[in-house]
PDB file of C-alpha atoms and ligand atoms in Angstrom:
ATOM      1  CA  MET A   1      85.213 288.984 154.659  1.00 69.00           C
ATOM      2  CA  ILE A   2      86.934 286.273 152.730  1.00 73.00           C
ATOM      3  CA  GLU A   3      90.294 287.357 150.888  1.00 79.00           C
ATOM      4  CA  LYS A   4      90.443 287.940 147.332  1.00 82.00           C
ATOM      5  CA  PHE A   5      92.837 285.147 146.386  1.00 88.00           C
ATOM      6  CA  HIS A   6      91.930 281.645 148.140  1.00 88.00           C
ATOM      7  CA  TYR A   7      92.294 278.152 148.022  1.00 92.00           C
ATOM      8  CA  TRP A   8      89.501 276.232 149.546  1.00 90.00           C
ATOM      9  CA  LEU A   9      90.907 273.249 151.542  1.00 90.00           C
ATOM     10  CA  ASP A  10      87.898 271.106 152.374  1.00 85.00           C
ATOM     11  CA  ALA A  11      85.027 272.516 150.519  1.00 71.00           C
ATOM     12  CA  GLU A  12      83.664 272.050 147.057  1.00 72.00           C
ATOM     13  CA  GLU A  13      83.201 275.574 146.224  1.00 78.00           C
ATOM     14  CA  ASP A  14      85.076 277.678 143.663  1.00 86.00           C
ATOM     15  CA  SER A  15      88.666 278.698 144.548  1.00 90.00           C
ATOM     16  CA  PHE A  16      89.782 282.071 143.294  1.00 91.00           C
ATOM     17  CA  TYR A  17      93.477 282.560 142.329  1.00 91.00           C
ATOM     18  CA  LEU A  18      95.908 283.628 139.457  1.00 92.00           C
ATOM     19  CA  THR A  19      97.493 280.802 137.472  1.00 93.00           C
ATOM     20  CA  ALA A  20     101.004 281.079 136.527  1.00 94.00           C
ATOM     21  CA  SER A  21     103.757 280.028 134.151  1.00 94.00           C
ATOM     22  CA  ILE A  22     107.555 280.219 133.589  1.00 95.00           C
ATOM     23  CA  GLN A  23     109.111 283.173 132.069  1.00 94.00           C
ATOM     24  CA  GLU A  24     112.825 284.126 131.853  1.00 94.00           C
ATOM     25  CA  ILE A  25     113.427 287.754 133.120  1.00 93.00           C
ATOM     26  CA  ASN A  26     116.619 289.522 132.024  1.00 92.00           C
ATOM     27  CA  GLU A  27     118.106 292.811 131.258  1.00 88.00           C
ATOM     28  CA  ASN A  28     116.251 293.006 128.055  1.00 90.00           C
ATOM     29  CA  ASN A  29     112.745 292.663 129.051  1.00 89.00           C
ATOM     30  CA  ILE A  30     112.804 293.318 132.774  1.00 89.00           C
ATOM     31  CA  ASN A  31     111.679 296.893 131.982  1.00 88.00           C
ATOM     32  CA  GLU A  32     108.958 296.093 129.504  1.00 86.00           C
ATOM     33  CA  LEU A  33     107.310 293.061 131.409  1.00 85.00           C
ATOM     34  CA  LYS A  34     107.310 295.386 134.799  1.00 85.00           C
ATOM     35  CA  ILE A  35     106.875 292.093 136.862  1.00 87.00           C
ATOM     36  CA  GLU A  36     106.581 293.248 140.637  1.00 88.00           C
ATOM     37  CA  GLY A  37     109.369 291.824 142.803  1.00 91.00           C
ATOM     38  CA  ALA A  38     111.601 290.572 139.897  1.00 92.00           C
ATOM     39  CA  ASN A  39     114.316 293.380 140.556  1.00 93.00           C
ATOM     40  CA  ALA A  40     114.356 292.338 144.257  1.00 94.00           C
ATOM     41  CA  TRP A  41     114.721 288.611 143.859  1.00 95.00           C
ATOM     42  CA  LEU A  42     117.367 289.164 140.969  1.00 95.00           C
ATOM     43  CA  GLU A  43     119.227 291.458 143.663  1.00 95.00           C
ATOM     44  CA  SER A  44     119.111 289.127 146.297  1.00 94.00           C
ATOM     45  CA  LEU A  45     120.296 286.260 144.062  1.00 94.00           C
ATOM     46  CA  GLY A  46     123.152 288.529 142.656  1.00 93.00           C
ATOM     47  CA  LYS A  47     121.852 287.631 139.175  1.00 93.00           C
ATOM     48  CA  THR A  48     120.873 289.603 136.056  1.00 92.00           C
ATOM     49  CA  SER A  49     118.744 287.177 134.538  1.00 93.00           C
ATOM     50  CA  GLU A  50     116.698 284.045 135.846  1.00 94.00           C
ATOM     51  CA  LYS A  51     113.732 281.940 135.049  1.00 96.00           C
ATOM     52  CA  PHE A  52     110.669 282.984 136.995  1.00 96.00           C
ATOM     53  CA  VAL A  53     107.392 281.401 137.556  1.00 96.00           C
ATOM     54  CA  THR A  54     105.121 284.226 137.226  1.00 94.00           C
ATOM     55  CA  THR A  55     101.464 285.362 136.730  1.00 90.00           C
ATOM     56  CA  LEU A  56     102.393 287.564 134.231  1.00 74.00           C
ATOM     57  CA  PRO A  57     102.399 288.857 131.661  1.00 66.00           C
ATOM     58  CA  TYR A  58      99.036 286.895 130.947  1.00 69.00           C
ATOM     59  CA  LYS A  59      96.749 287.202 134.017  1.00 76.00           C
ATOM     60  CA  HIS A  60      94.741 283.937 134.266  1.00 81.00           C
ATOM     61  CA  ILE A  61      91.969 283.429 136.795  1.00 84.00           C
ATOM     62  CA  ARG A  62      91.222 279.574 137.955  1.00 82.00           C
ATOM     63  CA  ARG A  63      88.580 278.438 140.142  1.00 83.00           C
ATOM     64  CA  THR A  64      88.813 274.605 140.368  1.00 84.00           C
ATOM     65  CA  PHE A  65      91.102 273.449 142.987  1.00 87.00           C
ATOM     66  CA  ASN A  66      91.425 270.204 144.784  1.00 87.00           C
ATOM     67  CA  PRO A  67      94.022 270.098 147.689  1.00 87.00           C
ATOM     68  CA  LYS A  68      93.807 266.284 147.760  1.00 88.00           C
ATOM     69  CA  GLY A  69      97.253 264.548 146.921  1.00 89.00           C
ATOM     70  CA  LEU A  70      99.029 267.851 146.427  1.00 93.00           C
ATOM     71  CA  ALA A  71     101.817 267.294 148.482  1.00 94.00           C
ATOM     72  CA  CYS A  72     102.785 264.117 146.403  1.00 92.00           C
ATOM     73  CA  GLU A  73     102.100 265.783 143.072  1.00 93.00           C
ATOM     74  CA  PHE A  74     104.282 268.545 143.871  1.00 96.00           C
ATOM     75  CA  SER A  75     106.982 266.340 145.177  1.00 94.00           C
ATOM     76  CA  LYS A  76     106.997 264.526 141.832  1.00 91.00           C
ATOM     77  CA  LEU A  77     107.852 267.790 139.821  1.00 94.00           C
ATOM     78  CA  LYS A  78     111.188 266.994 138.112  1.00 91.00           C
ATOM     79  CA  THR A  79     111.676 269.066 135.221  1.00 94.00           C
ATOM     80  CA  GLU A  80     111.064 272.954 134.307  1.00 96.00           C
ATOM     81  CA  ASN A  81     108.069 271.631 132.198  1.00 96.00           C
ATOM     82  CA  ASP A  82     106.582 269.941 134.940  1.00 96.00           C
ATOM     83  CA  ILE A  83     106.714 273.031 137.309  1.00 97.00           C
ATOM     84  CA  ASN A  84     105.267 275.045 134.311  1.00 96.00           C
ATOM     85  CA  ASN A  85     102.415 272.456 134.021  1.00 95.00           C
ATOM     86  CA  PHE A  86     101.917 272.666 137.785  1.00 95.00           C
ATOM     87  CA  ALA A  87     101.679 276.486 137.969  1.00 95.00           C
ATOM     88  CA  ASN A  88      99.533 276.586 135.063  1.00 93.00           C
ATOM     89  CA  ILE A  89      96.878 274.987 137.355  1.00 92.00           C
ATOM     90  CA  TYR A  90      97.496 275.744 140.707  1.00 94.00           C
ATOM     91  CA  GLY A  91      99.437 279.316 140.574  1.00 95.00           C
ATOM     92  CA  LEU A  92     102.368 280.696 142.536  1.00 96.00           C
ATOM     93  CA  LEU A  93     103.637 279.070 145.700  1.00 97.00           C
ATOM     94  CA  GLY A  94     103.028 282.473 147.445  1.00 96.00           C
ATOM     95  CA  ILE A  95     106.567 283.265 149.032  1.00 96.00           C
ATOM     96  CA  SER A  96     106.647 286.972 149.621  1.00 95.00           C
ATOM     97  CA  THR A  97     108.758 289.356 147.342  1.00 94.00           C
ATOM     98  CA  PRO A  98     111.618 290.085 149.465  1.00 94.00           C
ATOM     99  CA  ASP A  99     111.999 293.354 151.227  1.00 94.00           C
ATOM    100  CA  GLN A 100     115.241 295.188 151.933  1.00 95.00           C
ATOM    101  CA  ALA A 101     115.740 293.182 155.217  1.00 95.00           C
ATOM    102  CA  HIS A 102     115.340 289.875 153.489  1.00 94.00           C
ATOM    103  CA  ILE A 103     117.217 290.588 150.506  1.00 95.00           C
ATOM    104  CA  GLY A 104     120.297 291.484 152.876  1.00 95.00           C
ATOM    105  CA  LYS A 105     119.349 288.069 154.704  1.00 94.00           C
ATOM    106  CA  ILE A 106     119.224 285.999 151.490  1.00 94.00           C
ATOM    107  CA  LYS A 107     122.570 287.528 150.307  1.00 94.00           C
ATOM    108  CA  PHE A 108     124.224 286.681 153.757  1.00 93.00           C
ATOM    109  CA  THR A 109     122.964 283.168 153.755  1.00 90.00           C
ATOM    110  CA  LYS A 110     123.906 282.670 150.111  1.00 90.00           C
ATOM    111  CA  SER A 111     127.503 283.555 151.024  1.00 89.00           C
ATOM    112  CA  VAL A 112     127.680 281.164 154.022  1.00 86.00           C
ATOM    113  CA  PHE A 113     126.004 278.047 152.433  1.00 85.00           C
ATOM    114  CA  SER A 114     126.790 276.252 149.208  1.00 82.00           C
ATOM    115  CA  ASP A 115     123.202 275.018 148.596  1.00 87.00           C
ATOM    116  CA  SER A 116     119.859 276.550 148.427  1.00 88.00           C
ATOM    117  CA  SER A 117     119.500 277.095 152.159  1.00 88.00           C
ATOM    118  CA  HIS A 118     119.237 280.888 151.568  1.00 92.00           C
ATOM    119  CA  PHE A 119     115.365 279.942 150.628  1.00 94.00           C
ATOM    120  CA  ILE A 120     114.732 278.409 154.047  1.00 91.00           C
ATOM    121  CA  ASP A 121     112.185 280.241 156.485  1.00 88.00           C
ATOM    122  CA  LEU A 122     111.241 283.302 153.755  1.00 93.00           C
ATOM    123  CA  PRO A 123     107.982 284.767 154.842  1.00 94.00           C
ATOM    124  CA  ILE A 124     105.050 283.394 152.891  1.00 95.00           C
ATOM    125  CA  GLY A 125     102.687 286.033 151.406  1.00 93.00           C
ATOM    126  CA  GLN A 126     101.591 287.816 148.208  1.00 90.00           C
ATOM    127  CA  SER A 127     103.926 287.534 145.224  1.00 91.00           C
ATOM    128  CA  TYR A 128     103.986 287.938 141.554  1.00 92.00           C
ATOM    129  CA  CYS A 129     106.958 286.034 140.251  1.00 95.00           C
ATOM    130  CA  GLU A 130     109.341 283.129 142.193  1.00 97.00           C
ATOM    131  CA  PRO A 131     112.576 282.302 141.006  1.00 97.00           C
ATOM    132  CA  ILE A 132     112.532 278.641 139.706  1.00 96.00           C
ATOM    133  CA  GLU A 133     115.449 277.932 141.838  1.00 95.00           C
ATOM    134  CA  LEU A 134     113.095 278.818 144.672  1.00 97.00           C
ATOM    135  CA  TRP A 135     110.457 276.416 143.243  1.00 97.00           C
ATOM    136  CA  PHE A 136     112.877 273.448 143.014  1.00 97.00           C
ATOM    137  CA  PHE A 137     114.312 274.296 146.486  1.00 96.00           C
ATOM    138  CA  HIS A 138     110.356 273.842 147.765  1.00 97.00           C
ATOM    139  CA  ILE A 139     109.923 270.554 145.538  1.00 97.00           C
ATOM    140  CA  LYS A 140     113.313 268.993 147.216  1.00 95.00           C
ATOM    141  CA  GLU A 141     112.060 269.965 150.821  1.00 95.00           C
ATOM    142  CA  MET A 142     108.882 268.058 150.275  1.00 95.00           C
ATOM    143  CA  GLN A 143     110.460 265.029 148.762  1.00 94.00           C
ATOM    144  CA  LYS A 144     112.670 264.978 151.792  1.00 94.00           C
ATOM    145  CA  LEU A 145     109.655 265.256 154.410  1.00 94.00           C
ATOM    146  CA  LEU A 146     107.884 262.760 152.558  1.00 94.00           C
ATOM    147  CA  LYS A 147     111.027 260.423 152.774  1.00 92.00           C
ATOM    148  CA  LEU A 148     111.354 261.181 156.342  1.00 94.00           C
ATOM    149  CA  TYR A 149     107.695 260.298 157.057  1.00 93.00           C
ATOM    150  CA  GLN A 150     107.954 257.023 154.968  1.00 92.00           C
ATOM    151  CA  VAL A 151     111.030 256.164 157.233  1.00 92.00           C
ATOM    152  CA  LEU A 152     109.233 256.846 160.363  1.00 93.00           C
ATOM    153  CA  ILE A 153     106.459 254.639 159.343  1.00 91.00           C
ATOM    154  CA  ASN A 154     108.815 251.789 158.524  1.00 91.00           C
ATOM    155  CA  ILE A 155     110.785 252.317 161.626  1.00 93.00           C
ATOM    156  CA  HIS A 156     107.615 251.836 163.588  1.00 90.00           C
ATOM    157  CA  LYS A 157     106.364 248.992 161.760  1.00 89.00           C
ATOM    158  CA  GLY A 158     109.883 247.264 162.402  1.00 93.00           C
ATOM    159  CA  ASP A 159     110.649 247.056 158.874  1.00 92.00           C
ATOM    160  CA  LEU A 160     113.633 249.482 159.400  1.00 91.00           C
ATOM    161  CA  GLN A 161     116.276 249.818 162.105  1.00 94.00           C
ATOM    162  CA  GLU A 162     115.954 253.127 164.062  1.00 92.00           C
ATOM    163  CA  SER A 163     119.753 253.525 163.417  1.00 92.00           C
ATOM    164  CA  PHE A 164     118.797 254.307 159.584  1.00 93.00           C
ATOM    165  CA  ILE A 165     118.063 257.749 160.583  1.00 93.00           C
ATOM    166  CA  GLU A 166     121.645 258.401 161.859  1.00 91.00           C
ATOM    167  CA  ASP A 167     123.200 256.345 159.118  1.00 92.00           C
ATOM    168  CA  SER A 168     121.257 257.474 156.024  1.00 92.00           C
ATOM    169  CA  LEU A 169     118.883 260.483 156.699  1.00 93.00           C
ATOM    170  CA  LEU A 170     119.903 263.078 159.158  1.00 94.00           C
ATOM    171  CA  SER A 171     123.429 264.384 160.573  1.00 91.00           C
ATOM    172  CA  LEU A 172     124.661 267.243 162.766  1.00 91.00           C
ATOM    173  CA  SER A 173     127.115 269.974 161.787  1.00 89.00           C
ATOM    174  CA  LYS A 174     130.129 270.778 163.913  1.00 87.00           C
ATOM    175  CA  PRO A 175     129.003 272.931 166.707  1.00 86.00           C
ATOM    176  CA  ILE A 176     129.116 276.625 166.156  1.00 85.00           C
ATOM    177  CA  GLY A 177     128.521 278.882 169.016  1.00 86.00           C
ATOM    178  CA  GLY A 178     127.108 276.096 171.163  1.00 87.00           C
ATOM    179  CA  SER A 179     124.636 274.793 168.602  1.00 91.00           C
ATOM    180  CA  CYS A 180     124.669 272.237 165.714  1.00 90.00           C
ATOM    181  CA  GLN A 181     122.447 272.619 162.557  1.00 91.00           C
ATOM    182  CA  ILE A 182     120.635 269.582 161.818  1.00 92.00           C
ATOM    183  CA  LEU A 183     121.208 268.567 158.289  1.00 94.00           C
ATOM    184  CA  TRP A 184     119.705 266.412 155.625  1.00 94.00           C
ATOM    185  CA  TRP A 185     121.409 263.329 154.211  1.00 92.00           C
ATOM    186  CA  ASP A 186     122.679 265.469 151.293  1.00 91.00           C
ATOM    187  CA  GLY A 187     124.235 267.828 153.585  1.00 90.00           C
ATOM    188  CA  SER A 188     121.691 270.530 153.038  1.00 92.00           C
ATOM    189  CA  TRP A 189     120.294 272.104 156.052  1.00 92.00           C
ATOM    190  CA  THR A 190     116.831 271.279 157.569  1.00 93.00           C
ATOM    191  CA  GLY A 191     116.541 274.819 159.204  1.00 90.00           C
ATOM    192  CA  LEU A 192     116.645 273.547 162.611  1.00 91.00           C
ATOM    193  CA  THR A 193     119.314 273.544 164.942  1.00 90.00           C
ATOM    194  CA  ALA A 194     119.998 271.590 168.356  1.00 87.00           C
ATOM    195  CA  HIS A 195     121.865 273.053 171.337  1.00 87.00           C
ATOM    196  CA  GLU A 196     124.923 271.329 172.570  1.00 83.00           C
ATOM    197  CA  ASP A 197     123.654 270.992 176.245  1.00 80.00           C
ATOM    198  CA  GLU A 198     120.521 269.343 174.943  1.00 77.00           C
ATOM    199  CA  LEU A 199     122.795 267.108 172.681  1.00 76.00           C
ATOM    200  CA  ALA A 200     124.735 266.179 175.667  1.00 74.00           C
ATOM    201  CA  LYS A 201     121.687 264.985 177.473  1.00 73.00           C
ATOM    202  CA  GLU A 202     119.957 261.943 176.335  1.00 65.00           C
ATOM    203  CA  TYR A 203     118.624 262.356 172.802  1.00 76.00           C
ATOM    204  CA  SER A 204     117.912 260.330 169.751  1.00 86.00           C
ATOM    205  CA  PHE A 205     117.891 260.846 166.252  1.00 89.00           C
ATOM    206  CA  LEU A 206     114.368 259.350 166.212  1.00 91.00           C
ATOM    207  CA  LYS A 207     113.191 262.368 168.568  1.00 89.00           C
ATOM    208  CA  LEU A 208     114.991 264.786 165.997  1.00 90.00           C
ATOM    209  CA  ALA A 209     113.225 263.150 163.073  1.00 92.00           C
ATOM    210  CA  GLN A 210     109.799 263.327 164.651  1.00 91.00           C
ATOM    211  CA  GLY A 211     110.503 267.066 165.503  1.00 90.00           C
ATOM    212  CA  ILE A 212     111.463 267.984 162.359  1.00 92.00           C
ATOM    213  CA  LEU A 213     108.555 266.591 160.578  1.00 91.00           C
ATOM    214  CA  ALA A 214     106.130 268.168 162.963  1.00 91.00           C
ATOM    215  CA  HIS A 215     107.855 271.518 163.030  1.00 91.00           C
ATOM    216  CA  LYS A 216     107.897 271.677 159.185  1.00 90.00           C
ATOM    217  CA  VAL A 217     104.252 270.679 158.796  1.00 89.00           C
ATOM    218  CA  ASN A 218     103.093 272.940 161.647  1.00 88.00           C
ATOM    219  CA  SER A 219     104.913 276.182 160.698  1.00 86.00           C
ATOM    220  CA  ILE A 220     103.700 276.052 157.291  1.00 87.00           C
ATOM    221  CA  GLY A 221     100.529 273.895 156.773  1.00 82.00           C
ATOM    222  CA  ASN A 222      99.017 274.794 160.207  1.00 81.00           C
ATOM    223  CA  GLN A 223      99.408 278.680 160.232  1.00 82.00           C
ATOM    224  CA  ASP A 224      97.343 281.084 158.709  1.00 81.00           C
ATOM    225  CA  ILE A 225      94.553 278.658 157.844  1.00 84.00           C
ATOM    226  CA  LYS A 226      91.475 280.678 157.528  1.00 85.00           C
ATOM    227  CA  ARG A 227      88.192 279.652 158.655  1.00 84.00           C
ATOM    228  CA  PHE A 228      84.949 281.088 156.939  1.00 83.00           C
ATOM    229  CA  PRO A 229      81.592 279.727 158.372  1.00 82.00           C
ATOM    230  CA  GLU A 230      78.871 278.709 156.107  1.00 79.00           C
ATOM    231  CA  THR A 231      75.249 278.023 157.061  1.00 83.00           C
ATOM    232  CA  ILE A 232      73.636 274.955 155.863  1.00 83.00           C
ATOM    233  CA  ILE A 233      69.717 274.957 155.777  1.00 87.00           C
ATOM    234  CA  THR A 234      68.504 271.771 157.452  1.00 86.00           C
ATOM    235  CA  GLY A 235      64.877 272.617 158.031  1.00 88.00           C
ATOM    236  CA  LYS A 236      65.379 270.980 161.452  1.00 88.00           C
ATOM    237  CA  PRO A 237      64.839 272.493 164.975  1.00 87.00           C
ATOM    238  CA  PRO A 238      65.606 274.525 166.722  1.00 84.00           C
ATOM    239  CA  LEU A 239      67.523 276.967 164.048  1.00 85.00           C
ATOM    240  CA  GLY A 240      66.511 275.247 160.761  1.00 89.00           C
ATOM    241  CA  PHE A 241      70.394 275.590 159.730  1.00 87.00           C
ATOM    242  CA  THR A 242      73.645 274.475 160.975  1.00 86.00           C
ATOM    243  CA  ILE A 243      76.935 276.148 160.693  1.00 85.00           C
ATOM    244  CA  LYS A 244      79.685 274.294 158.908  1.00 83.00           C
ATOM    245  CA  GLU A 245      83.222 275.868 159.271  1.00 84.00           C
ATOM    246  CA  CYS A 246      85.237 276.017 155.773  1.00 86.00           C
ATOM    247  CA  LYS A 247      88.803 276.279 155.756  1.00 90.00           C
ATOM    248  CA  TYR A 248      90.954 278.061 153.029  1.00 90.00           C
ATOM    249  CA  THR A 249      94.241 279.674 152.667  1.00 93.00           C
ATOM    250  CA  SER A 250      95.524 282.407 150.301  1.00 92.00           C
ATOM    251  CA  TYR A 251      98.931 280.665 149.519  1.00 94.00           C
ATOM    252  CA  LEU A 252      99.391 277.496 147.564  1.00 95.00           C
ATOM    253  CA  ILE A 253     102.412 276.404 149.706  1.00 96.00           C
ATOM    254  CA  ARG A 254     100.119 276.382 152.782  1.00 95.00           C
ATOM    255  CA  ALA A 255      97.706 274.328 150.870  1.00 94.00           C
ATOM    256  CA  ILE A 256     100.468 271.704 149.895  1.00 96.00           C
ATOM    257  CA  TYR A 257     101.701 271.653 153.355  1.00 95.00           C
ATOM    258  CA  TYR A 258      98.080 271.330 154.698  1.00 93.00           C
ATOM    259  CA  ASP A 259      97.638 268.238 152.430  1.00 93.00           C
ATOM    260  CA  LEU A 260     100.950 266.722 154.002  1.00 93.00           C
ATOM    261  CA  TRP A 261      99.288 267.277 157.109  1.00 91.00           C
ATOM    262  CA  GLN A 262      96.325 265.644 156.442  1.00 90.00           C
ATOM    263  CA  LEU A 263      98.244 262.533 154.920  1.00 89.00           C
ATOM    264  CA  ILE A 264     100.192 262.393 158.111  1.00 89.00           C
ATOM    265  CA  SER A 265      97.257 262.710 160.528  1.00 87.00           C
ATOM    266  CA  ASN A 266      95.168 260.078 158.356  1.00 87.00           C
ATOM    267  CA  ASN A 267      98.138 257.671 158.375  1.00 83.00           C
ATOM    268  CA  GLU A 268      98.350 257.222 155.088  1.00 83.00           C
ATOM    269  CA  PRO A 269     101.200 255.259 153.426  1.00 82.00           C
ATOM    270  CA  VAL A 270     103.770 256.709 151.146  1.00 83.00           C
ATOM    271  CA  HIS A 271     105.822 254.538 149.134  1.00 83.00           C
ATOM    272  CA  ILE A 272     109.377 255.059 147.281  1.00 83.00           C
ATOM    273  CA  CYS A 273     109.708 254.708 143.419  1.00 85.00           C
ATOM    274  CA  GLU A 274     111.578 251.353 142.607  1.00 87.00           C
ATOM    275  CA  ASN A 275     113.184 253.095 140.081  1.00 87.00           C
ATOM    276  CA  GLN A 276     116.795 253.297 141.212  1.00 83.00           C
ATOM    277  CA  SER A 277     117.379 256.829 139.569  1.00 81.00           C
ATOM    278  CA  CYS A 278     114.084 258.246 141.005  1.00 82.00           C
ATOM    279  CA  LYS A 279     113.301 256.779 144.503  1.00 80.00           C
ATOM    280  CA  LEU A 280     111.061 259.565 145.154  1.00 80.00           C
ATOM    281  CA  PRO A 281     108.038 259.030 147.534  1.00 78.00           C
ATOM    282  CA  PHE A 282     104.788 258.762 146.083  1.00 81.00           C
ATOM    283  CA  LYS A 283     101.100 257.557 146.948  1.00 82.00           C
ATOM    284  CA  LYS A 284     100.661 253.942 145.710  1.00 79.00           C
ATOM    285  CA  VAL A 285      97.626 252.906 143.610  1.00 78.00           C
ATOM    286  CA  LYS A 286      97.036 249.214 143.819  1.00 81.00           C
ATOM    287  CA  ARG A 287     100.094 247.419 143.251  1.00 83.00           C
ATOM    288  CA  GLN A 288     102.033 250.170 141.672  1.00 86.00           C
ATOM    289  CA  LYS A 289     105.769 250.118 141.959  1.00 88.00           C
ATOM    290  CA  TYR A 290     107.012 253.287 140.519  1.00 89.00           C
ATOM    291  CA  CYS A 291     105.762 256.982 140.770  1.00 85.00           C
ATOM    292  CA  SER A 292     105.004 257.625 136.978  1.00 84.00           C
ATOM    293  CA  ASN A 293     104.856 255.700 133.618  1.00 86.00           C
ATOM    294  CA  ALA A 294     108.246 257.333 132.850  1.00 87.00           C
ATOM    295  CA  CYS A 295     109.721 255.689 135.715  1.00 88.00           C
ATOM    296  CA  LYS A 296     108.253 252.285 134.761  1.00 90.00           C
ATOM    297  CA  GLN A 297     109.858 252.740 131.456  1.00 91.00           C
ATOM    298  CA  GLU A 298     113.091 253.830 132.696  1.00 90.00           C
ATOM    299  CA  ALA A 299     113.182 251.002 135.099  1.00 89.00           C
ATOM    300  CA  TYR A 300     112.862 248.409 132.323  1.00 89.00           C
ATOM    301  CA  ARG A 301     115.435 250.109 130.359  1.00 89.00           C
ATOM    302  CA  LEU A 302     117.783 250.035 133.345  1.00 86.00           C
ATOM    303  CA  ARG A 303     116.980 246.253 133.859  1.00 85.00           C
ATOM    304  CA  LYS A 304     117.484 245.358 130.287  1.00 86.00           C
ATOM    305  CA  LYS A 305     120.734 247.212 130.188  1.00 84.00           C
ATOM    306  CA  SER A 306     122.022 245.405 133.299  1.00 81.00           C
ATOM    307  CA  LYS A 307     121.128 242.246 131.739  1.00 80.00           C
ATOM    308  CA  MET A 308     122.931 242.878 128.630  1.00 75.00           C
ATOM    309  CA  LYS A 309     126.016 243.408 130.434  1.00 64.00           C
TER     310      LYS A 309
HETATM  311 ZN1   ZN B   1     109.803 257.470 140.113  1.00 90.20          ZN
END
């Protein structure tokens, strides 16, 4: 039996899932809207109001879904409006509503970190609403992973020195209890730690970088991918049919990471937008230099401005 909500990853059949949109939830409308999980999220974030991406109040079912290019498309979301449009098409990410244990964990991590690290490694599952802050966290994660991927390609090609990783991409926190957190260039936590003894031995930032990419892609994009056998009538002996295995997932976030995994395993190149105020990774079409028309125009304006000085 196939699960009720599903995103096909390689089949042309109809997917089945709820689309979502942004809705602000606060003291005034929370009881009226009755959105499952909103209270748990607000409690864990210590807030009384927040913008959420939610399937309610208007339930809308969508069927057409194409996972190809999803990782890059997701990483390019910049504004609330972008997120709203994306959720209108693809639905919720599928980060479970936190239970009591996770509410406690989020509260604790929030008190320790100054950034969005409290959203790291939350369980994937059924959800009805997700804080917009959580969406921005996952979008940034994808941007960082694509950037990491692009850097690793360039190092392997010889266009970039290996030291670039240590200089501009990853760093280590001071050791706490014998292990160091591996941090992104902006100081946020990658979610991974390295033991001091391991670090004392021969290690390289290149290995750390490769490990992070592999770990992230595997832990989200390669777990809980379901397989559904489909029979295809061929009329040929001995059976007259063959069996094709179709992959699907119930959660959008896995579909996004599955696409990243496909991108990596097909060695597809990723480029960095040449707009200096953007610099986001994107998939190039022909000789495209910018991730979007908006960036092309912005870069043009910036060039013009600097010439006028
Ligand atoms: Zn751009």
